[in-house]
Coordinates of C-alpha atoms in Angstrom, one line a residue:
M1 CA -0.3 0.1 0.1
V2 CA 1.7 3.6 -1.0
M3 CA 1.8 6.3 1.4
A4 CA -0.2 9.5 1.1
T5 CA 2.4 12.4 1.6
R6 CA 1.0 14.8 4.2
P7 CA 1.5 17.6 2.5
P8 CA 3.9 20.5 4.5
L9 CA 1.1 23.5 6.4
Q10 CA 0.5 26.9 5.2
P11 CA 1.8 29.7 7.4
T12 CA -1.4 31.6 9.1
M13 CA 0.4 35.3 9.1
H14 CA -1.3 38.3 11.3
P15 CA -3.0 40.8 9.3
D16 CA -0.4 43.6 10.7
W17 CA 2.3 41.6 10.0
I18 CA 3.8 42.7 6.2
V19 CA 3.9 39.7 3.7
P20 CA 8.1 41.6 1.0
D21 CA 6.1 42.7 -2.4
W22 CA 8.8 41.0 -4.2
P23 CA 8.9 38.3 -7.3
A24 CA 9.7 35.4 -5.5
P25 CA 9.2 32.3 -6.8
K26 CA 6.2 29.8 -5.0
N27 CA 9.1 27.4 -2.7
V28 CA 9.6 30.8 -1.0
Q29 CA 7.9 32.7 2.0
A30 CA 9.1 36.2 3.9
V31 CA 7.6 37.4 6.4
F32 CA 7.6 40.2 8.6
T33 CA 6.5 41.0 12.0
T34 CA 5.4 44.0 13.9
R35 CA 5.1 44.9 17.1
V36 CA 1.3 43.4 17.0
G37 CA 0.2 40.1 17.9
G38 CA 2.0 38.4 20.9
Q39 CA 1.8 39.1 24.2
S40 CA 4.2 40.7 26.2
R41 CA 3.2 43.6 28.6
G42 CA 4.4 47.3 28.8
V43 CA 7.5 48.6 26.7
Y44 CA 8.0 44.4 25.6
S45 CA 4.3 45.1 24.0
A46 CA 3.1 43.1 22.2
M47 CA 4.7 40.7 19.6
N48 CA 8.6 41.1 21.3
L49 CA 10.6 38.5 19.9
G50 CA 14.0 38.8 21.4
D51 CA 15.3 36.6 24.5
H52 CA 18.0 39.2 25.5
V53 CA 15.6 42.2 26.6
Q54 CA 14.9 41.5 29.6
D55 CA 11.0 40.7 29.0
K56 CA 9.7 38.5 30.9
S57 CA 11.0 34.5 29.4
S58 CA 7.7 32.4 29.6
D59 CA 5.9 34.9 27.5
V60 CA 9.0 35.8 24.7
L61 CA 8.9 31.6 24.8
A62 CA 5.1 32.0 24.0
N63 CA 5.1 35.2 21.0
R64 CA 8.0 32.9 19.6
A65 CA 5.8 29.6 19.4
T66 CA 3.4 31.5 18.0
L67 CA 5.5 33.0 14.7
E68 CA 6.4 29.7 15.0
Q69 CA 2.9 27.9 15.0
A70 CA 2.3 31.4 12.5
L71 CA 4.2 30.5 10.0
A72 CA 4.5 26.7 9.6
V73 CA 8.0 25.7 9.5
R74 CA 11.4 26.3 13.2
P75 CA 12.3 29.5 12.2
V76 CA 15.9 29.7 14.0
F77 CA 17.2 33.2 16.0
L78 CA 21.0 34.3 16.1
S79 CA 22.8 35.5 19.1
Q80 CA 22.9 38.9 16.5
V81 CA 26.5 41.2 17.8
H82 CA 27.1 43.6 14.8
G83 CA 28.8 41.3 13.2
V84 CA 29.4 39.5 9.3
R85 CA 29.3 35.8 10.2
A86 CA 27.2 34.3 8.1
L87 CA 26.0 30.9 8.7
A88 CA 25.3 27.8 7.2
L89 CA 21.1 26.2 8.6
S90 CA 20.3 23.0 8.9
E91 CA 18.0 20.7 11.3
Q92 CA 20.3 20.6 14.0
T93 CA 21.2 24.5 14.1
P94 CA 20.3 25.7 17.5
N95 CA 18.6 29.3 18.8
G96 CA 21.5 31.3 19.3
V97 CA 24.5 30.4 17.5
V98 CA 26.6 34.2 17.4
A99 CA 26.3 35.4 13.7
D100 CA 24.2 38.0 11.5
A101 CA 23.7 36.0 9.0
S102 CA 22.7 32.6 7.7
Y103 CA 21.4 30.9 4.5
T104 CA 19.9 27.6 3.5
R105 CA 18.0 25.2 0.4
L106 CA 17.2 22.9 3.3
P107 CA 13.4 23.5 3.6
Q108 CA 10.6 24.3 6.5
L109 CA 13.7 26.0 8.2
A110 CA 13.3 29.8 8.4
C111 CA 15.8 32.5 8.5
A112 CA 14.5 34.5 10.9
I113 CA 16.2 38.1 12.0
M114 CA 16.2 40.1 14.8
V115 CA 14.8 44.3 14.6
A116 CA 14.6 47.0 16.4
D117 CA 15.8 50.2 13.9
C118 CA 19.5 47.2 12.5
L119 CA 17.8 46.4 8.5
P120 CA 17.1 43.3 7.5
I121 CA 17.7 42.6 4.4
L122 CA 15.8 38.6 2.8
L123 CA 18.0 37.7 0.1
T124 CA 16.7 34.8 -2.7
D125 CA 17.3 33.5 -6.2
D126 CA 15.0 33.9 -9.4
Q127 CA 14.8 29.5 -8.3
G128 CA 14.8 29.7 -5.0
T129 CA 17.4 27.8 -5.0
F130 CA 18.1 29.1 -1.2
V131 CA 17.1 31.8 1.3
A132 CA 19.1 34.2 2.7
S133 CA 19.1 37.1 5.7
A134 CA 21.3 39.2 7.3
H135 CA 21.3 41.6 9.9
A136 CA 22.4 45.0 8.9
G137 CA 24.0 47.8 11.3
W138 CA 25.6 50.2 10.6
R139 CA 28.8 48.0 11.7
G140 CA 27.8 45.3 10.0
L141 CA 26.9 46.4 6.7
S142 CA 29.9 48.8 6.3
G143 CA 32.2 46.1 8.2
H144 CA 33.4 48.2 10.7
T145 CA 32.7 46.1 13.7
V146 CA 32.8 45.2 17.3
A147 CA 35.1 42.2 15.8
S148 CA 37.2 45.0 14.7
H149 CA 38.5 45.6 18.0
T150 CA 37.5 49.3 19.4
P151 CA 34.6 51.8 18.7
A152 CA 36.6 53.5 16.3
T153 CA 36.7 58.2 17.6
D154 CA 38.5 59.5 13.7
A155 CA 38.6 58.5 10.6
A156 CA 41.7 57.7 10.6
E157 CA 42.0 55.1 12.8
L158 CA 38.7 52.9 9.4
R159 CA 39.8 50.7 7.4
A160 CA 37.8 49.5 3.8
C161 CA 36.4 46.1 5.8
E162 CA 33.9 44.1 4.3
G163 CA 30.6 43.5 5.7
V164 CA 27.9 41.6 6.6
L165 CA 26.4 41.3 3.0
E166 CA 30.4 40.5 1.5
A167 CA 30.4 37.9 3.7
L168 CA 27.8 36.4 2.3
L169 CA 27.7 36.9 -0.7
G170 CA 31.1 38.4 -2.1
S171 CA 34.1 36.5 -3.5
N172 CA 34.5 34.0 -1.3
R173 CA 31.3 33.0 -0.7
P174 CA 29.7 30.6 1.2
L175 CA 26.4 30.1 -0.5
T176 CA 29.3 28.9 -3.0
Q177 CA 28.8 25.5 -0.8
L178 CA 24.6 25.8 -1.8
D179 CA 24.7 25.9 -5.1
H180 CA 27.3 25.9 -7.6
G181 CA 26.3 27.9 -10.7
F182 CA 25.3 31.1 -8.2
N183 CA 25.0 33.7 -10.3
A184 CA 24.2 37.1 -8.8
S185 CA 21.9 38.8 -11.3
K186 CA 19.4 35.8 -10.5
V187 CA 19.3 36.8 -6.8
I188 CA 16.2 39.0 -5.3
A189 CA 16.6 40.9 -2.6
W190 CA 14.5 42.5 0.4
L191 CA 14.9 45.7 2.1
G192 CA 12.2 45.4 5.8
P193 CA 11.5 48.8 8.1
C194 CA 14.6 50.4 10.3
I195 CA 15.2 53.8 11.0
G196 CA 15.1 56.4 8.5
P197 CA 17.4 58.6 7.0
E198 CA 15.1 61.5 8.7
A199 CA 16.4 60.1 12.1
F200 CA 19.3 58.2 12.2
E201 CA 21.7 60.5 12.7
V202 CA 25.5 59.2 13.3
G203 CA 29.0 61.3 13.8
P204 CA 31.6 61.2 11.1
E205 CA 33.4 58.7 11.4
V206 CA 29.8 56.2 10.1
K207 CA 29.9 58.4 6.7
A208 CA 33.9 58.1 6.3
A209 CA 33.6 54.2 7.1
F210 CA 31.3 53.5 4.3
E211 CA 33.4 56.1 1.9
M212 CA 36.8 54.0 3.1
H213 CA 34.2 51.5 0.7
D214 CA 32.9 53.5 -1.6
P215 CA 33.0 57.2 -1.9
E216 CA 30.2 57.5 -3.3
A217 CA 28.2 56.2 -0.4
A218 CA 28.8 59.8 0.6
S219 CA 25.2 60.5 -1.3
C220 CA 23.1 58.4 1.3
F221 CA 24.7 61.4 4.0
K222 CA 22.7 64.6 4.9
T223 CA 24.6 67.5 7.6
G224 CA 22.9 67.0 10.8
H225 CA 23.6 69.0 14.3
S226 CA 26.7 69.4 15.4
G227 CA 29.1 67.9 12.9
K228 CA 27.2 65.0 12.7
Y229 CA 24.9 63.0 10.0
L230 CA 22.0 62.3 8.7
A231 CA 22.2 58.5 7.2
D232 CA 20.1 56.5 4.5
L233 CA 20.5 53.0 5.9
A234 CA 18.6 51.4 3.5
G235 CA 20.1 53.7 0.9
L236 CA 23.4 52.4 1.9
A237 CA 22.3 48.3 2.1
R238 CA 21.1 49.2 -1.5
Q239 CA 24.9 50.2 -2.6
R240 CA 27.0 48.0 -1.5
L241 CA 24.3 44.7 -3.1
N242 CA 23.9 46.4 -6.9
A243 CA 28.1 47.0 -6.0
L244 CA 27.7 43.0 -5.5
G245 CA 25.9 42.7 -9.1
I246 CA 22.3 42.2 -7.4
R247 CA 19.4 44.9 -9.2
R248 CA 16.8 43.3 -8.0
V249 CA 15.4 45.2 -4.9
F250 CA 12.0 45.2 -3.2
G251 CA 10.4 46.5 -0.1
N252 CA 12.5 49.9 2.1
D253 CA 12.8 52.2 -0.1
S254 CA 13.8 55.1 2.7
T255 CA 10.6 56.9 2.7
R256 CA 8.2 57.4 5.9
P257 CA 6.3 54.2 6.6
W258 CA 9.9 52.3 6.4
C259 CA 10.6 54.3 9.4
T260 CA 10.5 51.7 12.9
V261 CA 11.3 55.5 14.7
N262 CA 8.6 57.3 13.4
N263 CA 6.0 54.6 13.3
P264 CA 5.5 53.8 17.2
S265 CA 2.2 51.7 16.9
R266 CA 4.0 49.2 14.5
F267 CA 7.2 49.7 14.8
F268 CA 10.0 48.5 18.0
S269 CA 12.0 51.0 17.6
Y270 CA 15.5 51.2 20.1
R271 CA 16.8 55.0 19.0
R272 CA 13.3 55.9 20.1
D273 CA 12.8 53.7 23.2
G274 CA 15.6 53.0 24.5
L275 CA 14.7 49.1 26.6
T276 CA 12.1 48.0 23.8
G277 CA 11.2 44.2 22.0
R278 CA 12.2 42.8 18.8
M279 CA 10.7 42.5 15.3
A280 CA 11.5 39.7 13.2
A281 CA 12.5 39.3 9.3
C282 CA 12.1 35.1 8.8
I283 CA 12.6 34.2 5.1
W284 CA 12.4 30.0 4.1
R285 CA 11.7 27.6 1.3
C286 CA 8.4 25.1 1.5

């Protein structure tokens, strides 16, 4: 007797969560959670997924269980350190491994990135042969990370570095391990909500870090107050992706609706609130 195979469960997203509008193949699904849909209270209300922000652990676990039930696959959460390590996920990968990007071609396993102002980046290709996610704050995106010793206080201390996207997709990319036919022109990217260019005030060392990699990065900075600048984080990510040959970039266009700081009822924001929760961007193969 031939046993019938059970079809995979279909995800049931909360209506406030953001499902990317991009030309991903049918075997790839993705979502970005908002602060709506969980059971955390106070400053963490309600869908806090971060287990490192002093929220009640039972609430965080319940929220993660809600997410897993909604996705109908297991999301793998990283311990993010604003670094550039990219982790290959397997069925045995536990939560909490130190990395700032993950990738897999295995089905039913979601690459998850937590954010509360930093930029989440989701990636796949035309055929859905792999999925990947990256955590892109300014340090990880520029490559000037905490692991690069101490934070720079002077532009002269900076050096050109590969960021998290180059670590994931560059010449020595770990994705080569997944698909020897890897072709950047076939890759599509989606940028989720992050701190917007009206709110992201940074020092000159941040501008210098990006310009050292590409002088064109200067176009993503506007003069602010007291010698500081307003930075377009999503714009900087688009530049980095374009330089890697990835031209099809969707999602966050640096306008106000995508800004975590300026939409308090929908998004957590560390820059705005300090003590706050974390949202998640997830991508998986069916």
